[in-house]
Amino acid sequence: MNQRLTLASSVVGTVIVALDGTVLTVAQPALQRDLGASFAQVQWTGTGYLIAVASLLVFAGRLGDRYGHHRLFGIGMLGFAAASAGIALAPDVGWVIGLRVVQGVFGALLQPATLGILRAAFPPDRLRTPIAVRTAAIGVSAAVGPLLGGALVAGPGWRIVFLLNVVPALVLGTLALTVRSPRTSSPARLDIPGALLLALALACLVHALVGLPGRPWTAATAVVSGAAFVRHERRTASPLLPPDVMRPAAVRSALGVLVAASAALSGALFAGTFLLQDTLGLDPFRSALVSLPLAALMVAAAPTCAVLLRRVGARRTTVTALTLLALGILLLSRTSAIPLLCTAFALVGAGFGTVMVAATHVVVREAAVASAGVAGGLQQTAMNVGPVLGVAVASAILGTGGDPGRPLIVLAALALAGALPGRTLPGRPDPSMNDHGDSKDRTRVPAQR
């Protein structure tokens, strides 16, 4: 298996999904005007995708463990490209919403595979750098996406935005399906009832968070189906979440850190937009320039984190990074001077970029190769649920009126709360032992045929 090609595929696949989300936000006003859509319909172009992708990520990861991550990656890429092309040709907003849901289904197949193929191609002691490169690529997408989307919408129009990813997705998808990857050894049957219960719980959770505070029945359904899922997993012989994935406390802690950090970031960006434009009177372009240090520091933090993980361990790295993230959000709520605003966004980018690499490294590294897809699905689920939670918190506080700085204080506290599970992450690596010791021995055993 070619490691460079695997890393390139993982990075490009991640960038395609990240760019699609960022440029869509820029294209939504033009889409609304061109198709004569209501505001609620435009919201569903994003909500429909979120519900589809969040509800299927873990099951898609399990499919990758069973049938091969390259195969799922290729299918996801080709389907994502086809759905994107269909959206570009959609005659009305109903087609756009439906195809965005389809795009979410294939995005769910694709996203866990971008981590699964890395876990299968690299030994645990060499995962830091690939994950750092992948995270840096997300930071570049965050910086380039709005600028690229704005240029395309102002020029050829919003439809060209959805054609942007078609050719690279088709090429990579076809290439992935032609690669002969090692056969997987996952004899356990697929847990279809568990997958349906988890999908229902996550879909209702996302739907309830998006519509806060007006959807109590959806929230109740999420709680009931989530409890049923936990009960089912404890009783079934072949659970959707294998015990080797969820048993390590480090994995559970890392997932909690990812939810808290991504919620704090997304909520802060949402509230920060109102702060910069409504309170401080900056136009959208100047607001984008002020926030540019966030993406720049996120890119720079990724390789730095790979070094810190090796020298001081995930625990100290993560707790320090969450503190930086909280300080950045708090500074954003307390200043109106442009240099300090840039500093605040830089702290947020450095903190979040470091947290994302460190926590993702723990989740993927702790998983056995046979469960890498489920681990990737859990990481992606945390990264999808967290932002929805953060925006829901910010919008609920903003809806009560008052200073946009108020939700930022709450979100800074949420980032600090993520340091609690962060304190249980692994400490400094023992230099006398390699990364294949103890529980990692199982990753060195060749797959049984």
CSV table of C-alpha atoms in Angstrom, one decimal:
chain,number,residue,atom,x,y,z
A,1,MET,CA,0.0,0.0,0.0
A,2,ASN,CA,1.6,3.3,-1.1
A,3,GLN,CA,1.7,5.5,2.0
A,4,ARG,CA,2.1,8.8,0.0
A,5,LEU,CA,-0.8,8.0,-2.2
A,6,THR,CA,-2.9,7.1,0.8
A,7,LEU,CA,-2.1,10.3,2.6
A,8,ALA,CA,-2.8,12.4,-0.6
A,9,SER,CA,-6.1,10.6,-1.0
A,10,SER,CA,-7.1,11.2,2.6
A,11,VAL,CA,-6.1,14.9,2.4
A,12,VAL,CA,-7.9,15.6,-0.9
A,13,GLY,CA,-11.0,13.7,0.2
A,14,THR,CA,-11.1,15.8,3.4
A,15,VAL,CA,-10.5,19.0,1.5
A,16,ILE,CA,-13.3,18.2,-0.9
A,17,VAL,CA,-15.8,17.8,1.9
A,18,ALA,CA,-14.5,20.8,3.8
A,19,LEU,CA,-14.6,23.1,0.8
A,20,ASP,CA,-18.1,22.0,-0.1
A,21,GLY,CA,-19.4,23.2,3.3
A,22,THR,CA,-17.5,26.5,3.4
A,23,VAL,CA,-18.4,27.6,-0.1
A,24,LEU,CA,-22.0,26.6,0.3
A,25,THR,CA,-22.4,29.1,3.1
A,26,VAL,CA,-21.2,31.9,0.7
A,27,ALA,CA,-23.5,30.6,-2.1
A,28,GLN,CA,-26.7,30.3,-0.1
A,29,PRO,CA,-28.0,33.9,-0.6
A,30,ALA,CA,-27.5,33.7,-4.4
A,31,LEU,CA,-29.1,30.3,-4.5
A,32,GLN,CA,-32.1,31.7,-2.6
A,33,ARG,CA,-32.6,34.6,-5.0
A,34,ASP,CA,-32.1,32.5,-8.2
A,35,LEU,CA,-34.5,29.7,-7.1
A,36,GLY,CA,-37.0,31.9,-5.3
A,37,ALA,CA,-36.6,29.8,-2.2
A,38,SER,CA,-37.7,30.7,1.3
A,39,PHE,CA,-35.2,31.2,4.2
A,40,ALA,CA,-36.4,27.9,5.8
A,41,GLN,CA,-35.8,26.0,2.5
A,42,VAL,CA,-32.3,27.4,2.2
A,43,GLN,CA,-31.6,26.3,5.8
A,44,TRP,CA,-32.6,22.8,4.9
A,45,THR,CA,-29.9,22.7,2.2
A,46,GLY,CA,-27.5,22.6,5.1
A,47,THR,CA,-29.7,20.8,7.7
A,48,GLY,CA,-30.6,18.0,5.4
A,49,TYR,CA,-26.9,17.3,4.7
A,50,LEU,CA,-26.0,17.5,8.4
A,51,ILE,CA,-28.7,15.0,9.4
A,52,ALA,CA,-27.8,12.5,6.7
A,53,VAL,CA,-24.0,12.6,7.4
A,54,ALA,CA,-24.2,12.6,11.2
A,55,SER,CA,-26.6,9.7,11.4
A,56,LEU,CA,-24.6,7.4,9.1
A,57,LEU,CA,-20.9,8.1,10.0
A,58,VAL,CA,-20.4,5.2,12.5
A,59,PHE,CA,-22.2,2.6,10.4
A,60,ALA,CA,-20.3,3.8,7.3
A,61,GLY,CA,-17.1,3.3,9.3
A,62,ARG,CA,-18.2,-0.2,10.2
A,63,LEU,CA,-18.8,-0.9,6.5
A,64,GLY,CA,-15.3,0.2,5.8
A,65,ASP,CA,-13.9,-2.2,8.4
A,66,ARG,CA,-15.8,-5.0,6.9
A,67,TYR,CA,-15.5,-4.4,3.1
A,68,GLY,CA,-12.4,-2.2,2.9
A,69,HIS,CA,-11.8,1.5,3.5
A,70,HIS,CA,-10.5,2.1,-0.1
A,71,ARG,CA,-13.7,0.7,-1.5
A,72,LEU,CA,-15.9,2.8,0.7
A,73,PHE,CA,-13.7,5.8,0.0
A,74,GLY,CA,-14.1,5.3,-3.8
A,75,ILE,CA,-17.9,4.8,-3.6
A,76,GLY,CA,-18.2,7.8,-1.4
A,77,MET,CA,-16.1,10.0,-3.7
A,78,LEU,CA,-18.0,8.9,-6.9
A,79,GLY,CA,-21.4,9.4,-5.2
A,80,PHE,CA,-20.4,12.8,-3.8
A,81,ALA,CA,-19.3,13.9,-7.2
A,82,ALA,CA,-22.5,12.7,-8.9
A,83,ALA,CA,-24.7,14.5,-6.2
A,84,SER,CA,-22.6,17.7,-6.6
A,85,ALA,CA,-23.1,17.7,-10.4
A,86,GLY,CA,-26.8,17.1,-9.9
A,87,ILE,CA,-27.1,20.1,-7.5
A,88,ALA,CA,-25.4,22.3,-10.1
A,89,LEU,CA,-28.2,21.3,-12.6
A,90,ALA,CA,-31.1,21.4,-10.1
A,91,PRO,CA,-34.2,23.1,-11.5
A,92,ASP,CA,-35.6,24.1,-8.1
A,93,VAL,CA,-34.8,24.2,-4.4
A,94,GLY,CA,-36.6,20.9,-3.7
A,95,TRP,CA,-34.1,19.1,-5.9
A,96,VAL,CA,-31.2,20.9,-4.2
A,97,ILE,CA,-32.4,19.8,-0.7
A,98,GLY,CA,-32.9,16.2,-1.9
A,99,LEU,CA,-29.6,16.0,-3.5
A,100,ARG,CA,-27.9,17.5,-0.5
A,101,VAL,CA,-29.3,14.7,1.6
A,102,VAL,CA,-27.9,12.2,-1.0
A,103,GLN,CA,-24.6,14.1,-0.9
A,104,GLY,CA,-24.6,13.6,2.9
A,105,VAL,CA,-25.1,9.9,2.6
A,106,PHE,CA,-22.0,9.6,0.3
A,107,GLY,CA,-20.1,12.0,2.5
A,108,ALA,CA,-20.8,9.7,5.4
A,109,LEU,CA,-19.2,6.8,3.4
A,110,LEU,CA,-16.3,9.0,2.6
A,111,GLN,CA,-15.3,10.7,5.8
A,112,PRO,CA,-14.5,7.8,8.1
A,113,ALA,CA,-12.6,6.2,5.3
A,114,THR,CA,-10.2,9.2,5.2
A,115,LEU,CA,-9.1,8.2,8.7
A,116,GLY,CA,-9.5,4.4,8.2
A,117,ILE,CA,-7.0,4.3,5.3
A,118,LEU,CA,-4.5,6.3,7.3
A,119,ARG,CA,-4.8,3.9,10.2
A,120,ALA,CA,-4.3,0.9,7.9
A,121,ALA,CA,-1.4,2.4,6.1
A,122,PHE,CA,0.7,3.8,8.9
A,123,PRO,CA,1.9,2.2,12.1
A,124,PRO,CA,0.7,3.9,15.4
A,125,ASP,CA,4.1,5.6,16.0
A,126,ARG,CA,3.9,7.3,12.6
A,127,LEU,CA,0.3,8.6,12.7
A,128,ARG,CA,1.0,12.0,14.2
A,129,THR,CA,2.4,13.5,11.0
A,130,PRO,CA,-0.4,12.3,8.6
A,131,ILE,CA,-3.1,13.5,10.9
A,132,ALA,CA,-1.3,16.8,11.3
A,133,VAL,CA,-1.1,17.2,7.5
A,134,ARG,CA,-4.8,16.3,7.2
A,135,THR,CA,-5.7,18.9,9.9
A,136,ALA,CA,-3.6,21.6,8.2
A,137,ALA,CA,-5.5,20.9,5.0
A,138,ILE,CA,-8.8,21.6,6.8
A,139,GLY,CA,-7.3,24.9,8.0
A,140,VAL,CA,-6.4,25.8,4.4
A,141,SER,CA,-9.9,25.0,3.3
A,142,ALA,CA,-11.3,27.2,6.0
A,143,ALA,CA,-9.2,30.1,4.7
A,144,VAL,CA,-9.6,29.5,1.0
A,145,GLY,CA,-13.2,28.3,0.9
A,146,PRO,CA,-15.0,31.6,1.6
A,147,LEU,CA,-12.7,33.6,-0.7
A,148,LEU,CA,-13.0,31.0,-3.5
A,149,GLY,CA,-16.8,30.7,-3.0
A,150,GLY,CA,-17.2,34.5,-3.1
A,151,ALA,CA,-15.2,34.8,-6.3
A,152,LEU,CA,-17.2,32.0,-8.0
A,153,VAL,CA,-20.6,33.3,-6.9
A,154,ALA,CA,-19.7,36.8,-8.0
A,155,GLY,CA,-18.5,35.5,-11.4
A,156,PRO,CA,-20.0,32.4,-13.0
A,157,GLY,CA,-22.7,32.0,-10.3
A,158,TRP,CA,-23.6,29.7,-7.5
A,159,ARG,CA,-24.0,26.6,-9.6
A,160,ILE,CA,-20.3,26.5,-10.5
A,161,VAL,CA,-19.6,26.1,-6.8
A,162,PHE,CA,-21.0,22.6,-6.9
A,163,LEU,CA,-19.0,21.7,-10.0
A,164,LEU,CA,-15.7,22.6,-8.3
A,165,ASN,CA,-15.2,19.2,-6.7
A,166,VAL,CA,-16.6,16.9,-9.4
A,167,VAL,CA,-13.5,16.2,-11.4
A,168,PRO,CA,-11.0,15.6,-8.5
A,169,ALA,CA,-13.7,13.5,-6.8
A,170,LEU,CA,-14.2,11.4,-9.9
A,171,VAL,CA,-10.5,10.9,-10.4
A,172,LEU,CA,-9.8,9.9,-6.8
A,173,GLY,CA,-12.9,7.7,-6.5
A,174,THR,CA,-12.0,5.8,-9.7
A,175,LEU,CA,-8.4,5.4,-8.5
A,176,ALA,CA,-9.4,4.2,-5.1
A,177,LEU,CA,-11.6,1.5,-6.6
A,178,THR,CA,-8.8,0.2,-8.7
A,179,VAL,CA,-6.3,-0.1,-5.8
A,180,ARG,CA,-6.0,-3.7,-4.5
A,181,SER,CA,-6.0,-3.2,-0.7
A,182,PRO,CA,-5.4,-6.0,1.8
A,183,ARG,CA,-8.4,-8.2,2.6
A,184,THR,CA,-10.0,-7.3,5.9
A,185,SER,CA,-10.8,-9.8,8.6
A,186,SER,CA,-14.1,-8.7,10.2
A,187,PRO,CA,-16.2,-11.8,10.5
A,188,ALA,CA,-18.8,-10.2,12.8
A,189,ARG,CA,-22.1,-9.6,11.1
A,190,LEU,CA,-23.3,-6.0,10.6
A,191,ASP,CA,-25.5,-4.7,13.5
A,192,ILE,CA,-28.4,-3.4,11.4
A,193,PRO,CA,-30.7,-2.8,14.4
A,194,GLY,CA,-28.0,-0.9,16.2
A,195,ALA,CA,-27.2,1.1,13.2
A,196,LEU,CA,-30.9,2.1,12.7
A,197,LEU,CA,-31.2,3.1,16.4
A,198,LEU,CA,-28.0,5.2,16.4
A,199,ALA,CA,-29.0,6.8,13.1
A,200,LEU,CA,-32.4,7.8,14.5
A,201,ALA,CA,-30.8,9.1,17.8
A,202,LEU,CA,-28.2,11.2,16.0
A,203,ALA,CA,-30.6,12.5,13.3
A,204,CYS,CA,-33.1,13.6,15.9
A,205,LEU,CA,-30.3,15.1,18.0
A,206,VAL,CA,-29.1,17.2,15.1
A,207,HIS,CA,-32.6,18.2,14.1
A,208,ALA,CA,-33.4,19.2,17.7
A,209,LEU,CA,-30.2,21.3,18.1
A,210,VAL,CA,-30.7,23.1,14.8
A,211,GLY,CA,-34.3,24.0,15.7
A,212,LEU,CA,-33.7,25.0,19.4
A,213,PRO,CA,-35.8,25.7,21.4
A,214,GLY,CA,-38.9,24.7,19.4
A,215,ARG,CA,-38.5,20.9,18.9
A,216,PRO,CA,-39.0,19.1,22.2
A,217,TRP,CA,-40.5,16.0,20.6
A,218,THR,CA,-37.4,15.5,18.4
A,219,ALA,CA,-35.2,15.9,21.4
A,220,ALA,CA,-37.3,13.3,23.3
A,221,THR,CA,-37.1,10.9,20.4
A,222,ALA,CA,-33.3,11.3,20.4
A,223,VAL,CA,-33.1,10.5,24.1
A,224,VAL,CA,-35.4,7.4,23.9
A,225,SER,CA,-33.7,6.0,20.8
A,226,GLY,CA,-30.2,6.7,22.3
A,227,ALA,CA,-31.2,4.8,25.4
A,228,ALA,CA,-32.5,1.9,23.3
A,229,PHE,CA,-29.3,1.9,21.3
A,230,VAL,CA,-27.2,1.6,24.5
A,231,ARG,CA,-29.4,-1.3,25.8
A,232,HIS,CA,-29.2,-3.0,22.4
A,233,GLU,CA,-25.4,-2.7,22.3
A,234,ARG,CA,-25.0,-4.3,25.7
A,235,ARG,CA,-27.1,-7.4,24.7
A,236,THR,CA,-26.1,-8.1,21.1
A,237,ALA,CA,-23.3,-10.5,20.2
A,238,SER,CA,-22.0,-8.2,17.3
A,239,PRO,CA,-22.3,-4.6,18.5
A,240,LEU,CA,-22.0,-1.7,16.1
A,241,LEU,CA,-19.4,-0.2,18.5
A,242,PRO,CA,-16.9,-3.0,19.2
A,243,PRO,CA,-15.7,-3.1,22.9
A,244,ASP,CA,-12.1,-2.5,21.8
A,245,VAL,CA,-13.1,0.9,20.4
A,246,MET,CA,-15.1,2.3,23.3
A,247,ARG,CA,-13.4,0.5,26.3
A,248,PRO,CA,-10.3,2.7,26.4
A,249,ALA,CA,-11.0,5.7,28.6
A,250,ALA,CA,-8.7,7.8,26.4
A,251,VAL,CA,-11.0,7.3,23.4
A,252,ARG,CA,-14.1,8.4,25.3
A,253,SER,CA,-12.2,11.4,26.7
A,254,ALA,CA,-10.8,12.4,23.3
A,255,LEU,CA,-14.3,12.3,21.8
A,256,GLY,CA,-15.6,14.6,24.6
A,257,VAL,CA,-12.7,17.0,23.9
A,258,LEU,CA,-13.6,17.1,20.2
A,259,VAL,CA,-17.2,17.8,20.9
A,260,ALA,CA,-16.4,20.6,23.4
A,261,ALA,CA,-13.7,22.2,21.2
A,262,SER,CA,-15.6,22.1,17.9
A,263,ALA,CA,-18.7,23.4,19.7
A,264,ALA,CA,-16.8,26.3,21.2
A,265,LEU,CA,-15.1,27.1,17.8
A,266,SER,CA,-18.3,27.0,15.7
A,267,GLY,CA,-20.4,28.9,18.2
A,268,ALA,CA,-17.7,31.5,18.5
A,269,LEU,CA,-17.5,32.0,14.8
A,270,PHE,CA,-21.3,32.3,14.6
A,271,ALA,CA,-21.5,34.8,17.4
A,272,GLY,CA,-18.3,36.5,16.2
A,273,THR,CA,-19.9,37.3,12.9
A,274,PHE,CA,-22.6,39.3,14.6
A,275,LEU,CA,-20.1,41.0,16.8
A,276,LEU,CA,-17.8,42.1,14.0
A,277,GLN,CA,-20.5,43.2,11.6
A,278,ASP,CA,-23.4,44.4,13.7
A,279,THR,CA,-21.7,45.7,16.9
A,280,LEU,CA,-18.4,46.9,15.4
A,281,GLY,CA,-19.7,47.8,12.0
A,282,LEU,CA,-17.2,45.9,9.8
A,283,ASP,CA,-18.2,44.9,6.3
A,284,PRO,CA,-18.1,41.2,5.4
A,285,PHE,CA,-14.7,41.5,3.6
A,286,ARG,CA,-13.0,43.3,6.5
A,287,SER,CA,-14.5,40.7,8.9
A,288,ALA,CA,-13.0,37.9,6.8
A,289,LEU,CA,-9.6,39.6,6.9
A,290,VAL,CA,-9.7,40.1,10.7
A,291,SER,CA,-10.5,36.4,11.2
A,292,LEU,CA,-7.9,35.2,8.7
A,293,PRO,CA,-5.3,34.6,11.5
A,294,LEU,CA,-7.6,31.8,12.8
A,295,ALA,CA,-7.0,29.7,9.6
A,296,ALA,CA,-3.3,30.6,9.4
A,297,LEU,CA,-2.6,29.6,13.0
A,298,MET,CA,-4.7,26.4,12.6
A,299,VAL,CA,-2.5,25.4,9.7
A,300,ALA,CA,0.7,26.3,11.6
A,301,ALA,CA,-0.5,24.5,14.8
A,302,ALA,CA,-1.0,21.1,13.1
A,303,PRO,CA,2.7,20.2,12.5
A,304,THR,CA,3.7,21.8,15.8
A,305,CYS,CA,1.2,19.6,17.6
A,306,ALA,CA,2.8,16.5,16.1
A,307,VAL,CA,6.1,17.5,17.8
A,308,LEU,CA,4.3,18.3,21.1
A,309,LEU,CA,2.6,14.9,21.1
A,310,ARG,CA,5.9,13.2,20.9
A,311,ARG,CA,7.6,15.3,23.5
A,312,VAL,CA,5.0,16.0,26.2
A,313,GLY,CA,2.1,13.7,25.4
A,314,ALA,CA,-1.6,14.2,24.5
A,315,ARG,CA,-2.7,15.3,28.0
A,316,ARG,CA,-0.6,18.4,28.5
A,317,THR,CA,-0.9,19.3,24.8
A,318,THR,CA,-4.7,19.1,24.8
A,319,VAL,CA,-5.3,20.9,28.1
A,320,THR,CA,-2.9,23.8,27.1
A,321,ALA,CA,-4.5,24.1,23.7
A,322,LEU,CA,-8.1,24.2,25.2
A,323,THR,CA,-6.9,27.0,27.5
A,324,LEU,CA,-5.6,28.9,24.5
A,325,LEU,CA,-8.9,28.3,22.7
A,326,ALA,CA,-10.9,29.6,25.7
A,327,LEU,CA,-8.6,32.7,26.1
A,328,GLY,CA,-9.0,33.5,22.4
A,329,ILE,CA,-12.8,33.4,22.6
A,330,LEU,CA,-12.8,35.4,25.8
A,331,LEU,CA,-10.6,38.1,24.3
A,332,LEU,CA,-12.9,38.2,21.3
A,333,SER,CA,-15.8,39.1,23.6
A,334,ARG,CA,-13.8,41.8,25.4
A,335,THR,CA,-12.1,43.9,22.7
A,336,SER,CA,-13.0,46.1,19.7
A,337,ALA,CA,-9.4,47.0,18.6
A,338,ILE,CA,-8.4,45.3,15.3
A,339,PRO,CA,-5.0,44.1,16.5
A,340,LEU,CA,-6.5,42.5,19.5
A,341,LEU,CA,-9.3,40.9,17.5
A,342,CYS,CA,-6.6,39.4,15.2
A,343,THR,CA,-4.8,38.2,18.2
A,344,ALA,CA,-7.9,36.6,19.5
A,345,PHE,CA,-8.6,34.8,16.3
A,346,ALA,CA,-5.0,33.6,16.2
A,347,LEU,CA,-5.3,32.1,19.7
A,348,VAL,CA,-8.5,30.4,18.7
A,349,GLY,CA,-6.9,28.9,15.6
A,350,ALA,CA,-3.8,27.8,17.4
A,351,GLY,CA,-5.8,26.2,20.2
A,352,PHE,CA,-8.3,24.4,18.0
A,353,GLY,CA,-5.8,23.2,15.5
A,354,THR,CA,-3.7,21.7,18.2
A,355,VAL,CA,-6.8,20.1,20.0
A,356,MET,CA,-8.0,18.6,16.7
A,357,VAL,CA,-4.7,16.9,15.9
A,358,ALA,CA,-4.1,15.6,19.5
A,359,ALA,CA,-7.6,14.3,20.1
A,360,THR,CA,-7.9,12.7,16.7
A,361,HIS,CA,-4.5,11.1,17.1
A,362,VAL,CA,-5.7,9.5,20.3
A,363,VAL,CA,-9.0,8.2,18.8
A,364,VAL,CA,-7.3,6.7,15.7
A,365,ARG,CA,-4.2,5.4,17.4
A,366,GLU,CA,-6.1,3.6,20.2
A,367,ALA,CA,-8.2,1.7,17.7
A,368,ALA,CA,-7.2,-1.7,16.3
A,369,VAL,CA,-6.8,-1.8,12.5
A,370,ALA,CA,-10.0,-4.0,12.3
A,371,SER,CA,-12.0,-1.2,14.0
A,372,ALA,CA,-10.3,1.9,12.4
A,373,GLY,CA,-13.4,2.7,10.4
A,374,VAL,CA,-15.7,2.8,13.5
A,375,ALA,CA,-13.1,5.0,15.2
A,376,GLY,CA,-13.0,7.3,12.3
A,377,GLY,CA,-16.8,7.4,12.3
A,378,LEU,CA,-16.9,8.3,15.9
A,379,GLN,CA,-14.3,11.1,15.4
A,380,GLN,CA,-16.3,12.5,12.5
A,381,THR,CA,-19.6,12.3,14.4
A,382,ALA,CA,-18.0,14.3,17.2
A,383,MET,CA,-16.8,16.9,14.7
A,384,ASN,CA,-20.3,17.1,13.2
A,385,VAL,CA,-22.4,17.2,16.4
A,386,GLY,CA,-20.1,19.6,18.2
A,387,PRO,CA,-20.5,22.5,15.7
A,388,VAL,CA,-24.3,22.1,15.7
A,389,LEU,CA,-24.3,22.2,19.5
A,390,GLY,CA,-22.1,25.3,19.5
A,391,VAL,CA,-24.2,27.2,17.0
A,392,ALA,CA,-27.4,26.2,18.9
A,393,VAL,CA,-26.0,27.6,22.2
A,394,ALA,CA,-24.9,30.8,20.5
A,395,SER,CA,-28.1,31.4,18.6
A,396,ALA,CA,-30.2,30.6,21.7
A,397,ILE,CA,-28.3,33.3,23.8
A,398,LEU,CA,-28.4,35.8,20.9
A,399,GLY,CA,-32.1,35.2,20.6
A,400,THR,CA,-32.6,36.7,24.0
A,401,GLY,CA,-31.2,40.0,22.9
A,402,GLY,CA,-28.3,41.9,24.2
A,403,ASP,CA,-24.5,42.0,23.6
A,404,PRO,CA,-23.1,39.4,21.1
A,405,GLY,CA,-20.3,39.0,23.6
A,406,ARG,CA,-22.5,37.1,26.0
A,407,PRO,CA,-22.5,33.8,24.1
A,408,LEU,CA,-18.8,34.1,23.6
A,409,ILE,CA,-18.3,34.0,27.4
A,410,VAL,CA,-20.4,30.9,27.7
A,411,LEU,CA,-18.5,29.3,24.8
A,412,ALA,CA,-15.1,30.1,26.4
A,413,ALA,CA,-16.4,28.3,29.5
A,414,LEU,CA,-17.4,25.3,27.3
A,415,ALA,CA,-13.9,25.1,25.9
A,416,LEU,CA,-12.4,25.1,29.4
A,417,ALA,CA,-14.9,22.4,30.3
A,418,GLY,CA,-13.3,20.2,27.6
A,419,ALA,CA,-10.1,20.3,29.7
A,420,LEU,CA,-11.8,18.0,32.2
A,421,PRO,CA,-11.9,14.9,29.9
A,422,GLY,CA,-8.6,16.2,28.5
A,423,ARG,CA,-6.9,15.5,31.8
A,424,THR,CA,-7.5,11.8,31.4
A,425,LEU,CA,-5.7,11.6,28.0
A,426,PRO,CA,-2.4,9.7,27.8
A,427,GLY,CA,0.6,11.5,29.2
A,428,ARG,CA,4.2,11.8,28.0
A,429,PRO,CA,5.2,8.7,25.9
A,430,ASP,CA,7.7,6.4,27.7
A,431,PRO,CA,10.9,6.6,25.7
A,432,SER,CA,11.8,3.1,26.8
A,433,MET,CA,8.9,1.6,25.0
A,434,ASN,CA,7.8,1.8,21.4
A,435,ASP,CA,4.2,2.5,20.3
A,436,HIS,CA,3.5,-1.1,19.7
A,437,GLY,CA,3.6,-2.2,23.3
A,438,ASP,CA,0.8,-3.5,25.5
A,439,SER,CA,-2.6,-3.2,23.9
A,440,LYS,CA,-1.1,-2.1,20.6
A,441,ASP,CA,0.4,-5.6,20.0
A,442,ARG,CA,-2.8,-6.6,18.3
A,443,THR,CA,-2.2,-4.2,15.5
A,444,ARG,CA,0.9,-6.0,14.4
A,445,VAL,CA,-0.8,-9.4,13.9
A,446,PRO,CA,-1.4,-10.0,10.2
A,447,ALA,CA,-5.0,-10.3,9.2
A,448,GLN,CA,-6.3,-13.8,9.3
A,449,ARG,CA,-7.5,-15.1,6.1
